[in-house]
Amino acid sequence: MRFVLPFLATAIAASVANAAPTPITLDQAMANPDWIGNPVESAWWGWDSRQIYFKQKRSGSAVRDTWQIAGAAARQVDDKQLANLDSADPVYNRERTRAILLRNGDLFERDLKTGVLTQIVRGTTAAADAQYAADGNHVQFRVGSDWFSWSRAERLVSPVALLRTAKDPDAAPDADFRRDMQLRLMSTLARIKQEKDETRDQRNAERAADATRAPLPVYLGDKVTIETSSLSPDGRYLLVVTATKDGDKRRIGKMPRYVTESGYEETDDERKRVSEAGPLKHELKLVEVATRKVTELSLDDLPGIKEDPLAAMRSAQKLDALKGNRGVRFEGREESIRWSANGQRVAVMAQAIDNKDRWIAGVDLAAAKLKPLHRLSDAAWVNNRGNDFGWQPDNSTLWYESEESGYSHLYLQAADGKARALTSGKWEESSVTWSSDGQTAYFMCNPKLPGTYEVCSTNTKDGALKELTALGGVESFALSPDGRKLLVRYSTAYMPTQIGTVSSSGGAITQLTDTRSADFKAREWIQPEIVAVPSTHGADPVWAKLYRPATLEAGKKYPVVMFVHGAGYLQNVTKRYPVYFREQMFHNLLVQKGYIVLDMDYRASLGYGRNWRTAIYRQMGHPELEDYVDGLNWMVAKHQGDAANVGIYGGSYGGFMTFMALLRAPDQFKAGAALRPVTDWTTYNHEYTANILNSPELDPEAYKVSSPIEYADKLKGHILIAHGMVDDNVFYQDSVRMAQRFIELKKDNWELASYPLERHGFVHPEAWYDEYRRIYQLFERTLKQSTGEL
């Protein structure tokens, strides 16, 4: 591992343009990636804006070490320094003179003038959701379901609100004629009750009046669970998100494990499958802390809440019509509830369970009523990304992200409800960070090309866009505590993530690390060419990575291999170090062996806007396959591709698409490797699948046309199925069921490779090697008619 001194390196050395690529073996490509040099996994500023910390995996171990850069040298943080260590994502006070740190579940406050660190709480249950109180003199935080406040002056932690999912023991009993009769007829019983009530009332009054006592609990009833809660900075109100206790009746999946330490087969409980039952709806409750009064906030005023966008489908399937409001969810405190710094305003974000609407609403705290502020609707589904929001320092201006223009952009809404866009164009912003004065927004951006990511900024005055970096492959960034610099994580095609600093006004980067091994750096690699493949289906150009020899042999036709990235909504055609770095090395090997390779960001990929994302609504695998056929034809027309010898492979969504290519375009794709594939979308999870295909009960046709198992009879080519047997994302069952279909259909030229100790993402080099040996041999055997021996 090597660290670059800031004054010695300001840019990454470019590869020699005409150098021949260094040969790579399959064994080397699939080896433990420690040989490459481990990337910087996370990085954060020290309190004084002069120190930087980062995490890195230790070579030959699963342990992560913490490193510190202070000045010119990087050194490993030893155990004696841990007690004074800063943490990522501090929470600053209004004046930016103090910061709250959460480390290992314990809470601290750092004085940013002196550096003095004060521990607020040390416990066995982790503190969470720390924030400054409106007066700036207290720190509020949550432990479990209880909220506390720490006084800096008194050095005292006090409970503010104690939430309980139980019946209030002091509440009046439900009406009952027998009880009423007993109290009317039996004077002794009536006297006992009166004395008990008086004692209780006196006890509660004394407790409420005594500032040294903890407050009485807030009882929410025994029929709910607490999903999240958020305390107002002024300590007056608490918003609580609840769900019905034991309301989710969906069956839990069981995953068997056959290779175990005990020697016995074992079973794990895993996720639930997609269904019309879906996740439980949430309720939102407002608690007045002083009185412990609980009011359930009605959703009736959310525009469109009573309208069912799926009513026609519901009717067609003879399902019951929607009654009352659509169900909504509030996903996480940080994601769904934002208070102004003075505690006088709050905004909440609700998302319809049917995925068609997202609302931002204020809460009239005095009237206990929601006030709609913004609605985002989509006939397909509202994006799960680009939903950040919050309040400006003036405590009245709301900022939020929205995809309403077709691309994710940043907006401001004044107190009068008038909104204006701060960013715009056919590109996307993400990961917003604001300057302390709220005048400048910093964010990730890709305005030049969809796969080129920089840090950008804009100001609230005129919305002028400024690119602050010129790296192409920025991964993330953090603004320094003093606001003067950006700590940037970035990468290139063959450089895993490193860190450097840039002025917050823009400029050249000061490179701080280069953790690549000497062996990896010495190699010459085939640089992927980012190309725009024309679409014959009215879409924008389909961006792709092309791997090929620098010079094609005249008159030769090259077998084509096409790679399909996973996750569906993921972007792989970027200038960053790819998630699929092993596959990239494999593509180098394939080019060495006489193939040309195309890796495409098909429709549904991230970074290309709303229309690209939702093109697959109710037809997964169809637009994407059109894009791959366009890519194939382009390879044949422009790069001497052999149309008769085309292979395709990928994992997860890529495995699904491999099946769709082999089964729905069997005359164009000769061989494929489907790794950990979804073969039937009814078996996948609700949160992902219902966005795109609704539910199987509501929209069975969408599942039928989108599931490879429905096309099993169309198999003509050669297919390898590879799956980890303890995959807790795409269950191994998907591949087993497809295998059974092939058996029943008497299909030939398919095989199933099973990996007993692998989950969804393989981790063992031996399994990686075995899987890719099989892929390589499949392509050699079918696309070149050779032995396939390495």
CSV table of N, CA and C in Angstrom, one decimal, residues 711-781:
chain,number,residue,atom,x,y,z
A,711,TYR,N,-41.0,-18.4,-20.6
A,711,TYR,CA,-40.5,-18.6,-21.9
A,711,TYR,C,-39.5,-19.7,-22.0
A,712,ALA,N,-39.5,-20.6,-21.0
A,712,ALA,CA,-38.5,-21.7,-20.9
A,712,ALA,C,-38.6,-22.6,-22.2
A,713,ASP,N,-39.7,-22.7,-22.8
A,713,ASP,CA,-39.9,-23.6,-23.9
A,713,ASP,C,-39.2,-23.1,-25.2
A,714,LYS,N,-38.7,-21.8,-25.1
A,714,LYS,CA,-38.1,-21.2,-26.3
A,714,LYS,C,-36.6,-21.4,-26.4
A,715,LEU,N,-36.0,-22.1,-25.4
A,715,LEU,CA,-34.6,-22.2,-25.3
A,715,LEU,C,-34.0,-23.0,-26.6
A,716,LYS,N,-33.1,-22.4,-27.3
A,716,LYS,CA,-32.4,-23.1,-28.4
A,716,LYS,C,-30.9,-23.1,-28.1
A,717,GLY,N,-30.3,-22.1,-27.5
A,717,GLY,CA,-28.9,-22.0,-27.4
A,717,GLY,C,-28.4,-22.7,-26.1
A,718,HIS,N,-27.2,-22.3,-25.7
A,718,HIS,CA,-26.5,-23.0,-24.6
A,718,HIS,C,-26.5,-22.0,-23.4
A,719,ILE,N,-26.9,-22.5,-22.3
A,719,ILE,CA,-27.0,-21.6,-21.1
A,719,ILE,C,-26.4,-22.3,-19.9
A,720,LEU,N,-25.6,-21.5,-19.1
A,720,LEU,CA,-25.1,-21.9,-17.9
A,720,LEU,C,-25.8,-21.1,-16.8
A,721,ILE,N,-26.4,-21.8,-15.8
A,721,ILE,CA,-27.0,-21.1,-14.6
A,721,ILE,C,-26.0,-21.3,-13.5
A,722,ALA,N,-25.7,-20.2,-12.8
A,722,ALA,CA,-24.8,-20.3,-11.6
A,722,ALA,C,-25.4,-19.6,-10.5
A,723,HIS,N,-25.5,-20.2,-9.3
A,723,HIS,CA,-26.2,-19.6,-8.2
A,723,HIS,C,-25.7,-20.0,-6.9
A,724,GLY,N,-25.5,-19.1,-6.0
A,724,GLY,CA,-25.1,-19.4,-4.6
A,724,GLY,C,-26.3,-20.0,-3.9
A,725,MET,N,-26.1,-21.0,-3.1
A,725,MET,CA,-27.2,-21.8,-2.5
A,725,MET,C,-27.7,-21.1,-1.3
A,726,VAL,N,-27.0,-20.1,-0.7
A,726,VAL,CA,-27.4,-19.4,0.5
A,726,VAL,C,-27.6,-17.9,0.1
A,727,ASP,N,-28.1,-17.7,-1.2
A,727,ASP,CA,-28.4,-16.3,-1.6
A,727,ASP,C,-29.6,-15.8,-0.9
A,728,ASP,N,-29.5,-14.8,-0.2
A,728,ASP,CA,-30.6,-14.2,0.6
A,728,ASP,C,-31.3,-13.1,-0.1
A,729,ASN,N,-30.9,-12.8,-1.3
A,729,ASN,CA,-31.5,-11.7,-2.2
A,729,ASN,C,-32.4,-12.4,-3.2
A,730,VAL,N,-31.7,-13.0,-4.2
A,730,VAL,CA,-32.4,-13.8,-5.2
A,730,VAL,C,-32.3,-15.2,-4.7
A,731,PHE,N,-33.4,-15.8,-4.3
A,731,PHE,CA,-33.3,-17.2,-3.7
A,731,PHE,C,-32.8,-18.2,-4.8
A,732,TYR,N,-32.0,-19.2,-4.3
A,732,TYR,CA,-31.6,-20.3,-5.1
A,732,TYR,C,-32.7,-21.0,-5.7
A,733,GLN,N,-33.9,-20.9,-5.1
A,733,GLN,CA,-35.1,-21.5,-5.6
A,733,GLN,C,-35.4,-21.1,-7.1
A,734,ASP,N,-35.1,-19.8,-7.4
A,734,ASP,CA,-35.3,-19.3,-8.8
A,734,ASP,C,-34.6,-20.2,-9.8
A,735,SER,N,-33.4,-20.5,-9.6
A,735,SER,CA,-32.6,-21.4,-10.5
A,735,SER,C,-33.1,-22.8,-10.5
A,736,VAL,N,-33.5,-23.3,-9.3
A,736,VAL,CA,-33.9,-24.7,-9.2
A,736,VAL,C,-35.2,-24.9,-10.0
A,737,ARG,N,-36.1,-23.9,-9.9
A,737,ARG,CA,-37.4,-24.0,-10.6
A,737,ARG,C,-37.2,-24.0,-12.1
A,738,MET,N,-36.3,-23.1,-12.5
A,738,MET,CA,-36.0,-23.1,-14.0
A,738,MET,C,-35.4,-24.4,-14.4
A,739,ALA,N,-34.5,-25.0,-13.6
A,739,ALA,CA,-34.0,-26.2,-14.0
A,739,ALA,C,-35.1,-27.3,-14.1
A,740,GLN,N,-36.0,-27.3,-13.2
A,740,GLN,CA,-37.1,-28.3,-13.3
A,740,GLN,C,-37.9,-28.0,-14.6
A,741,ARG,N,-38.1,-26.8,-15.0
A,741,ARG,CA,-38.8,-26.5,-16.2
A,741,ARG,C,-38.1,-27.1,-17.4
A,742,PHE,N,-36.8,-26.9,-17.4
A,742,PHE,CA,-36.0,-27.4,-18.5
A,742,PHE,C,-36.0,-28.9,-18.6
A,743,ILE,N,-36.0,-29.5,-17.4
A,743,ILE,CA,-36.1,-31.0,-17.3
A,743,ILE,C,-37.4,-31.5,-17.9
A,744,GLU,N,-38.5,-30.9,-17.5
A,744,GLU,CA,-39.8,-31.3,-18.0
A,744,GLU,C,-40.0,-31.0,-19.5
A,745,LEU,N,-39.3,-30.0,-20.0
A,745,LEU,CA,-39.4,-29.6,-21.4
A,745,LEU,C,-38.4,-30.4,-22.3
A,746,LYS,N,-37.6,-31.2,-21.6
A,746,LYS,CA,-36.5,-32.1,-22.2
A,746,LYS,C,-35.6,-31.2,-23.0
A,747,LYS,N,-35.2,-30.1,-22.4
A,747,LYS,CA,-34.2,-29.2,-23.1
A,747,LYS,C,-32.8,-29.7,-22.9
A,748,ASP,N,-32.0,-29.4,-23.9
A,748,ASP,CA,-30.6,-29.8,-23.9
A,748,ASP,C,-29.7,-28.6,-23.8
A,749,ASN,N,-28.4,-28.8,-23.6
A,749,ASN,CA,-27.4,-27.7,-23.6
A,749,ASN,C,-27.6,-26.7,-22.5
A,750,TRP,N,-28.0,-27.1,-21.3
A,750,TRP,CA,-28.0,-26.2,-20.2
A,750,TRP,C,-27.4,-26.9,-19.0
A,751,GLU,N,-26.9,-26.2,-18.0
A,751,GLU,CA,-26.3,-26.7,-16.8
A,751,GLU,C,-26.5,-25.8,-15.7
A,752,LEU,N,-26.5,-26.4,-14.5
A,752,LEU,CA,-26.7,-25.6,-13.3
A,752,LEU,C,-25.5,-25.8,-12.4
A,753,ALA,N,-24.8,-24.7,-12.1
A,753,ALA,CA,-23.6,-24.8,-11.2
A,753,ALA,C,-24.1,-24.2,-9.8
A,754,SER,N,-23.9,-25.0,-8.8
A,754,SER,CA,-24.4,-24.5,-7.4
A,754,SER,C,-23.2,-24.3,-6.5
A,755,TYR,N,-23.3,-23.2,-5.7
A,755,TYR,CA,-22.2,-22.9,-4.8
A,755,TYR,C,-22.7,-22.8,-3.4
A,756,PRO,N,-22.4,-23.9,-2.6
A,756,PRO,CA,-23.1,-24.1,-1.3
A,756,PRO,C,-22.8,-23.0,-0.3
A,757,LEU,N,-21.6,-22.2,-0.4
A,757,LEU,CA,-21.3,-21.3,0.7
A,757,LEU,C,-21.4,-19.8,0.2
A,758,GLU,N,-22.0,-19.6,-1.0
A,758,GLU,CA,-22.0,-18.2,-1.5
A,758,GLU,C,-23.4,-17.7,-1.4
A,759,ARG,N,-23.5,-16.4,-1.0
A,759,ARG,CA,-24.7,-15.6,-1.0
A,759,ARG,C,-24.9,-14.9,-2.3
A,760,HIS,N,-25.5,-13.8,-2.4
A,760,HIS,CA,-25.8,-13.1,-3.7
A,760,HIS,C,-24.5,-12.6,-4.3
A,761,GLY,N,-23.7,-11.9,-3.5
A,761,GLY,CA,-22.4,-11.5,-4.0
A,761,GLY,C,-21.4,-12.5,-3.6
A,762,PHE,N,-20.7,-13.2,-4.5
A,762,PHE,CA,-19.7,-14.2,-4.1
A,762,PHE,C,-18.6,-13.5,-3.4
A,763,VAL,N,-18.0,-14.2,-2.4
A,763,VAL,CA,-16.8,-13.6,-1.7
A,763,VAL,C,-15.6,-14.5,-1.7
A,764,HIS,N,-15.7,-15.8,-2.1
A,764,HIS,CA,-14.6,-16.7,-2.0
A,764,HIS,C,-13.9,-16.8,-3.4
A,765,PRO,N,-12.6,-16.6,-3.5
A,765,PRO,CA,-11.9,-16.6,-4.8
A,765,PRO,C,-12.1,-17.9,-5.5
A,766,GLU,N,-12.2,-19.0,-4.8
A,766,GLU,CA,-12.4,-20.3,-5.4
A,766,GLU,C,-13.7,-20.4,-6.2
A,767,ALA,N,-14.7,-19.8,-5.6
A,767,ALA,CA,-16.0,-19.8,-6.3
A,767,ALA,C,-16.0,-18.9,-7.5
A,768,TRP,N,-15.4,-17.7,-7.3
A,768,TRP,CA,-15.3,-16.8,-8.4
A,768,TRP,C,-14.6,-17.5,-9.6
A,769,TYR,N,-13.5,-18.1,-9.3
A,769,TYR,CA,-12.7,-18.8,-10.4
A,769,TYR,C,-13.6,-19.9,-11.0
A,770,ASP,N,-14.2,-20.7,-10.2
A,770,ASP,CA,-15.0,-21.8,-10.8
A,770,ASP,C,-16.1,-21.3,-11.7
A,771,GLU,N,-16.8,-20.2,-11.3
A,771,GLU,CA,-17.9,-19.6,-12.0
A,771,GLU,C,-17.4,-19.1,-13.4
A,772,TYR,N,-16.3,-18.3,-13.3
A,772,TYR,CA,-15.8,-17.7,-14.6
A,772,TYR,C,-15.1,-18.7,-15.5
A,773,ARG,N,-14.5,-19.7,-14.9
A,773,ARG,CA,-13.9,-20.8,-15.7
A,773,ARG,C,-15.1,-21.4,-16.6
A,774,ARG,N,-16.2,-21.6,-16.0
A,774,ARG,CA,-17.3,-22.2,-16.7
A,774,ARG,C,-17.9,-21.2,-17.8
A,775,ILE,N,-17.9,-19.9,-17.4
A,775,ILE,CA,-18.4,-19.0,-18.4
A,775,ILE,C,-17.4,-18.9,-19.6
A,776,TYR,N,-16.1,-18.9,-19.3
A,776,TYR,CA,-15.1,-18.8,-20.4
A,776,TYR,C,-15.2,-20.1,-21.3
A,777,GLN,N,-15.3,-21.2,-20.7
A,777,GLN,CA,-15.3,-22.5,-21.4
A,777,GLN,C,-16.6,-22.5,-22.2
A,778,LEU,N,-17.7,-22.0,-21.7
A,778,LEU,CA,-19.0,-22.0,-22.4
A,778,LEU,C,-18.8,-21.2,-23.7
A,779,PHE,N,-18.2,-20.0,-23.6
A,779,PHE,CA,-18.0,-19.1,-24.8
A,779,PHE,C,-17.0,-19.8,-25.8
A,780,GLU,N,-16.0,-20.3,-25.3
A,780,GLU,CA,-15.0,-21.0,-26.2
A,780,GLU,C,-15.6,-22.2,-26.9
A,781,ARG,N,-16.4,-22.9,-26.2
A,781,ARG,CA,-17.1,-24.1,-26.7
A,781,ARG,C,-18.1,-23.8,-27.8
